[in-house]
PDB file of C-alpha atoms in Angstrom:
ATOM      1  CA  UNK A  20      28.742  91.137 121.655  1.00  0.00           C
ATOM      2  CA  UNK A  21      30.342  93.207 118.951  1.00  0.00           C
ATOM      3  CA  UNK A  22      32.373  91.588 116.281  1.00  0.00           C
ATOM      4  CA  UNK A  23      35.977  92.313 116.655  1.00  0.00           C
ATOM      5  CA  UNK A  24      37.609  94.595 114.178  1.00  0.00           C
ATOM      6  CA  UNK A  25      40.410  93.135 112.120  1.00  0.00           C
ATOM      7  CA  UNK A  26      43.816  93.821 113.340  1.00  0.00           C
ATOM      8  CA  UNK A  27      45.486  96.208 110.924  1.00  0.00           C
ATOM      9  CA  UNK A  28      48.917  94.964 111.834  1.00  0.00           C
ATOM     10  CA  UNK A  29      48.107  91.501 110.476  1.00  0.00           C
ATOM     11  CA  UNK A  30      47.041  92.833 107.048  1.00  0.00           C
ATOM     12  CA  UNK A  31      49.688  95.490 106.649  1.00  0.00           C
ATOM     13  CA  UNK A  32      51.974  93.205 104.702  1.00  0.00           C
ATOM     14  CA  UNK A  33      49.265  91.984 102.367  1.00  0.00           C
ATOM     15  CA  UNK A  34      49.552  93.286  98.769  1.00  0.00           C
ATOM     16  CA  UNK A  35      48.840  91.900  95.334  1.00  0.00           C
ATOM     17  CA  UNK A  36      49.901  88.450  94.381  1.00  0.00           C
ATOM     18  CA  UNK A  37      52.843  88.775  92.020  1.00  0.00           C
ATOM     19  CA  UNK A  38      53.810  85.219  91.366  1.00  0.00           C
ATOM     20  CA  UNK A  39      50.451  84.074  89.782  1.00  0.00           C
ATOM     21  CA  UNK A  40      49.515  87.099  87.624  1.00  0.00           C
ATOM     22  CA  UNK A  41      51.906  89.204  85.582  1.00  0.00           C
ATOM     23  CA  UNK A  42      50.488  92.623  84.714  1.00  0.00           C
ATOM     24  CA  UNK A  43      52.893  93.035  81.806  1.00  0.00           C
ATOM     25  CA  UNK A  44      51.450  89.871  80.216  1.00  0.00           C
ATOM     26  CA  UNK A  45      47.864  91.178  80.530  1.00  0.00           C
ATOM     27  CA  UNK A  46      48.807  94.595  79.072  1.00  0.00           C
ATOM     28  CA  UNK A  47      50.740  92.950  76.222  1.00  0.00           C
ATOM     29  CA  UNK A  48      47.827  90.601  75.469  1.00  0.00           C
ATOM     30  CA  UNK A  49      45.399  93.562  75.346  1.00  0.00           C
ATOM     31  CA  UNK A  50      47.751  95.485  73.054  1.00  0.00           C
ATOM     32  CA  UNK A  51      48.209  92.622  70.590  1.00  0.00           C
ATOM     33  CA  UNK A  52      44.485  91.828  70.682  1.00  0.00           C
ATOM     34  CA  UNK A  53      43.759  95.441  69.666  1.00  0.00           C
ATOM     35  CA  UNK A  54      46.391  95.317  66.922  1.00  0.00           C
ATOM     36  CA  UNK A  55      44.890  92.053  65.590  1.00  0.00           C
ATOM     37  CA  UNK A  56      41.348  93.458  65.563  1.00  0.00           C
ATOM     38  CA  UNK A  57      42.467  96.585  63.685  1.00  0.00           C
ATOM     39  CA  UNK A  58      44.412  94.450  61.175  1.00  0.00           C
ATOM     40  CA  UNK A  59      41.377  92.191  60.593  1.00  0.00           C
ATOM     41  CA  UNK A  60      39.104  95.215  60.104  1.00  0.00           C
ATOM     42  CA  UNK A  61      41.525  96.720  57.565  1.00  0.00           C
ATOM     43  CA  UNK A  62      41.790  93.396  55.735  1.00  0.00           C
ATOM     44  CA  UNK A  63      37.988  93.111  55.509  1.00  0.00           C
ATOM     45  CA  UNK A  64      37.725  96.716  54.293  1.00  0.00           C
ATOM     46  CA  UNK A  65      40.226  95.981  51.518  1.00  0.00           C
ATOM     47  CA  UNK A  66      38.489  92.728  50.609  1.00  0.00           C
ATOM     48  CA  UNK A  67      35.090  94.414  50.321  1.00  0.00           C
ATOM     49  CA  UNK A  68      36.571  97.163  48.129  1.00  0.00           C
ATOM     50  CA  UNK A  69      38.027  94.448  45.873  1.00  0.00           C
ATOM     51  CA  UNK A  70      34.654  92.682  45.650  1.00  0.00           C
ATOM     52  CA  UNK A  71      32.894  95.977  44.851  1.00  0.00           C
ATOM     53  CA  UNK A  72      35.374  96.737  42.065  1.00  0.00           C
ATOM     54  CA  UNK A  73      34.886  93.260  40.551  1.00  0.00           C
ATOM     55  CA  UNK A  74      31.130  93.636  40.750  1.00  0.00           C
ATOM     56  CA  UNK A  75      31.246  96.986  38.935  1.00  0.00           C
ATOM     57  CA  UNK A  76      33.516  95.515  36.247  1.00  0.00           C
ATOM     58  CA  UNK A  77      31.099  92.622  35.574  1.00  0.00           C
ATOM     59  CA  UNK A  78      28.061  94.866  35.072  1.00  0.00           C
ATOM     60  CA  UNK A  79      27.495  96.009  31.481  1.00  0.00           C
ATOM     61  CA  UNK A  80      27.464  99.737  30.829  1.00  0.00           C
ATOM     62  CA  UNK A  81      23.971 101.170  30.565  1.00  0.00           C
ATOM     63  CA  UNK A  82      22.666 103.211  27.677  1.00  0.00           C
ATOM     64  CA  UNK A  83      21.889 106.855  28.506  1.00  0.00           C
ATOM     65  CA  UNK A  84      18.136 106.162  28.382  1.00  0.00           C
ATOM     66  CA  UNK A  85      18.427 103.266  30.838  1.00  0.00           C
ATOM     67  CA  UNK A  86      20.725 105.275  33.102  1.00  0.00           C
ATOM     68  CA  UNK A  87      18.178 108.123  33.190  1.00  0.00           C
ATOM     69  CA  UNK A  88      15.423 105.622  33.933  1.00  0.00           C
ATOM     70  CA  UNK A  89      17.472 104.111  36.734  1.00  0.00           C
ATOM     71  CA  UNK A  90      17.991 107.536  38.301  1.00  0.00           C
ATOM     72  CA  UNK A  91      14.206 107.815  38.638  1.00  0.00           C
ATOM     73  CA  UNK A  92      14.023 104.651  40.717  1.00  0.00           C
ATOM     74  CA  UNK A  93      13.419 105.199  44.426  1.00  0.00           C
ATOM     75  CA  UNK A  94      16.217 105.307  46.954  1.00  0.00           C
ATOM     76  CA  UNK A  95      17.338 102.303  48.985  1.00  0.00           C
ATOM     77  CA  UNK A  96      15.961 100.003  50.319  1.00  0.00           C
ATOM     78  CA  UNK A  97      14.325  98.713  47.165  1.00  0.00           C
ATOM     79  CA  UNK A  98      11.954  95.791  46.963  1.00  0.00           C
ATOM     80  CA  UNK A  99      13.496  94.628  43.682  1.00  0.00           C
ATOM     81  CA  UNK A 100      17.200  93.843  43.751  1.00  0.00           C
ATOM     82  CA  UNK A 101      17.504  94.365  39.971  1.00  0.00           C
ATOM     83  CA  UNK A 102      14.980  97.057  39.026  1.00  0.00           C
ATOM     84  CA  UNK A 103      15.747  96.969  35.294  1.00  0.00           C
ATOM     85  CA  UNK A 104      15.157  93.232  34.824  1.00  0.00           C
ATOM     86  CA  UNK A 105      11.313  93.353  34.808  1.00  0.00           C
ATOM     87  CA  UNK A 106      11.443  96.162  32.237  1.00  0.00           C
ATOM     88  CA  UNK A 107      13.914  94.255  30.068  1.00  0.00           C
ATOM     89  CA  UNK A 108      11.825  91.089  30.276  1.00  0.00           C
ATOM     90  CA  UNK A 109       8.667  93.029  29.356  1.00  0.00           C
ATOM     91  CA  UNK A 110      10.453  94.664  26.422  1.00  0.00           C
ATOM     92  CA  UNK A 111      11.730  91.279  25.192  1.00  0.00           C
ATOM     93  CA  UNK A 112       8.218  89.803  25.416  1.00  0.00           C
ATOM     94  CA  UNK A 113       6.761  92.756  23.504  1.00  0.00           C
ATOM     95  CA  UNK A 114       9.443  92.483  20.805  1.00  0.00           C
ATOM     96  CA  UNK A 115       8.811  88.745  20.457  1.00  0.00           C
ATOM     97  CA  UNK A 116       5.084  89.333  20.121  1.00  0.00           C
ATOM     98  CA  UNK A 117       5.527  92.122  17.559  1.00  0.00           C
ATOM     99  CA  UNK A 118       7.832  90.039  15.376  1.00  0.00           C
ATOM    100  CA  UNK A 119       5.934  86.732  15.264  1.00  0.00           C
ATOM    101  CA  UNK A 120       2.780  85.199  13.855  1.00  0.00           C
ATOM    102  CA  UNK A 121       0.081  83.965  16.227  1.00  0.00           C
ATOM    103  CA  UNK A 122      -3.597  83.753  17.005  1.00  0.00           C
ATOM    104  CA  UNK A 123      -5.362  86.512  18.906  1.00  0.00           C
ATOM    105  CA  UNK A 124      -8.737  84.746  18.770  1.00  0.00           C
ATOM    106  CA  UNK A 125      -8.748  81.499  16.812  1.00  0.00           C
ATOM    107  CA  UNK A 126     -12.562  81.110  17.043  1.00  0.00           C
ATOM    108  CA  UNK A 127     -13.190  84.454  15.332  1.00  0.00           C
ATOM    109  CA  UNK A 128     -10.266  84.011  12.945  1.00  0.00           C
ATOM    110  CA  UNK A 129      -8.244  86.970  14.293  1.00  0.00           C
ATOM    111  CA  UNK A 130      -4.500  86.547  13.947  1.00  0.00           C
ATOM    112  CA  UNK A 131      -1.471  88.750  14.411  1.00  0.00           C
ATOM    113  CA  UNK A 132       1.380  89.169  11.962  1.00  0.00           C
ATOM    114  CA  UNK A 133       4.844  90.696  12.424  1.00  0.00           C
ATOM    115  CA  UNK A 134       4.818  94.479  12.537  1.00  0.00           C
ATOM    116  CA  UNK A 135       7.206  94.816   9.584  1.00  0.00           C
ATOM    117  CA  UNK A 136       4.942  92.657   7.416  1.00  0.00           C
ATOM    118  CA  UNK A 137       1.864  94.630   8.510  1.00  0.00           C
ATOM    119  CA  UNK A 138       3.490  97.950   7.653  1.00  0.00           C
ATOM    120  CA  UNK A 139       4.538  96.748   4.196  1.00  0.00           C
ATOM    121  CA  UNK A 140       0.983  95.480   3.523  1.00  0.00           C
ATOM    122  CA  UNK A 141      -0.486  98.828   4.597  1.00  0.00           C
ATOM    123  CA  UNK A 142       1.896 100.643   2.255  1.00  0.00           C
ATOM    124  CA  UNK A 143       0.990  98.309  -0.629  1.00  0.00           C
ATOM    125  CA  UNK A 144      -2.788  98.112  -0.177  1.00  0.00           C
ATOM    126  CA  UNK A 145      -3.672 101.111   1.947  1.00  0.00           C
ATOM    127  CA  UNK A 146      -5.658 101.301   5.161  1.00  0.00           C
ATOM    128  CA  UNK A 147      -8.669  98.942   5.185  1.00  0.00           C
ATOM    129  CA  UNK A 148     -11.819 100.986   4.656  1.00  0.00           C
ATOM    130  CA  UNK A 149      -9.817 103.980   3.455  1.00  0.00           C
ATOM    131  CA  UNK A 150      -8.397 105.025   0.142  1.00  0.00           C
ATOM    132  CA  UNK A 151      -5.077 103.572  -0.962  1.00  0.00           C
ATOM    133  CA  UNK A 152      -1.916 105.613  -0.854  1.00  0.00           C
ATOM    134  CA  UNK A 153      -0.943 107.176  -4.168  1.00  0.00           C
ATOM    135  CA  UNK A 154       1.917 105.294  -5.772  1.00  0.00           C
ATOM    136  CA  UNK A 155       4.536 106.393  -6.370  1.00  0.00           C
ATOM    137  CA  UNK A 156       4.594 108.998  -3.639  1.00  0.00           C
ATOM    138  CA  UNK A 157       4.680 112.547  -4.965  1.00  0.00           C
ATOM    139  CA  UNK A 158       8.200 113.885  -5.260  1.00  0.00           C
ATOM    140  CA  UNK A 159       9.000 117.434  -4.191  1.00  0.00           C
ATOM    141  CA  UNK A 160       9.633 119.900  -7.003  1.00  0.00           C
ATOM    142  CA  UNK A 161      13.284 120.419  -7.834  1.00  0.00           C
ATOM    143  CA  UNK A 162      14.779 123.701  -6.623  1.00  0.00           C
ATOM    144  CA  UNK A 163      14.933 126.461  -9.236  1.00  0.00           C
ATOM    145  CA  UNK A 164      18.143 126.654 -11.228  1.00  0.00           C
ATOM    146  CA  UNK A 165      20.462 129.440 -10.200  1.00  0.00           C
ATOM    147  CA  UNK A 166      21.152 132.030 -12.797  1.00  0.00           C
ATOM    148  CA  UNK A 167      24.182 134.229 -12.950  1.00  0.00           C
ATOM    149  CA  UNK A 168      22.087 137.375 -12.305  1.00  0.00           C
ATOM    150  CA  UNK A 169      21.348 138.859  -8.961  1.00  0.00           C
TER     151      UNK A 169
END
């Protein structure tokens, strides 16, 4: 037995249900949802620009030598978030070592002295094992006096 085909006269009056769903409400909701998303995106864009400007204002200006050094650093992504900090820390450690007294090898009696003190001792006594510097240092000869003749 074949299934009977639906009677088209029974379904001719069937359309969409208008009393439960209002299309104008759905379209309006979609419109305002889009407007809200665009407004939130614009607000976030402005907020991030504000944060970036504050971040740039907080950073100290770099000397030309540091700026040139920073230009030589590789492009993003970097493994170090602050590439100048290790260099600055190394420089500070070197400066502290060059300007302080300390033992290099206490057992052998080898010590270090500040670089300024070492340079003044070398000037006063000369290089160990070498001849001392002549004191006072020779002065250059004065320029000849100008005469009125040509």
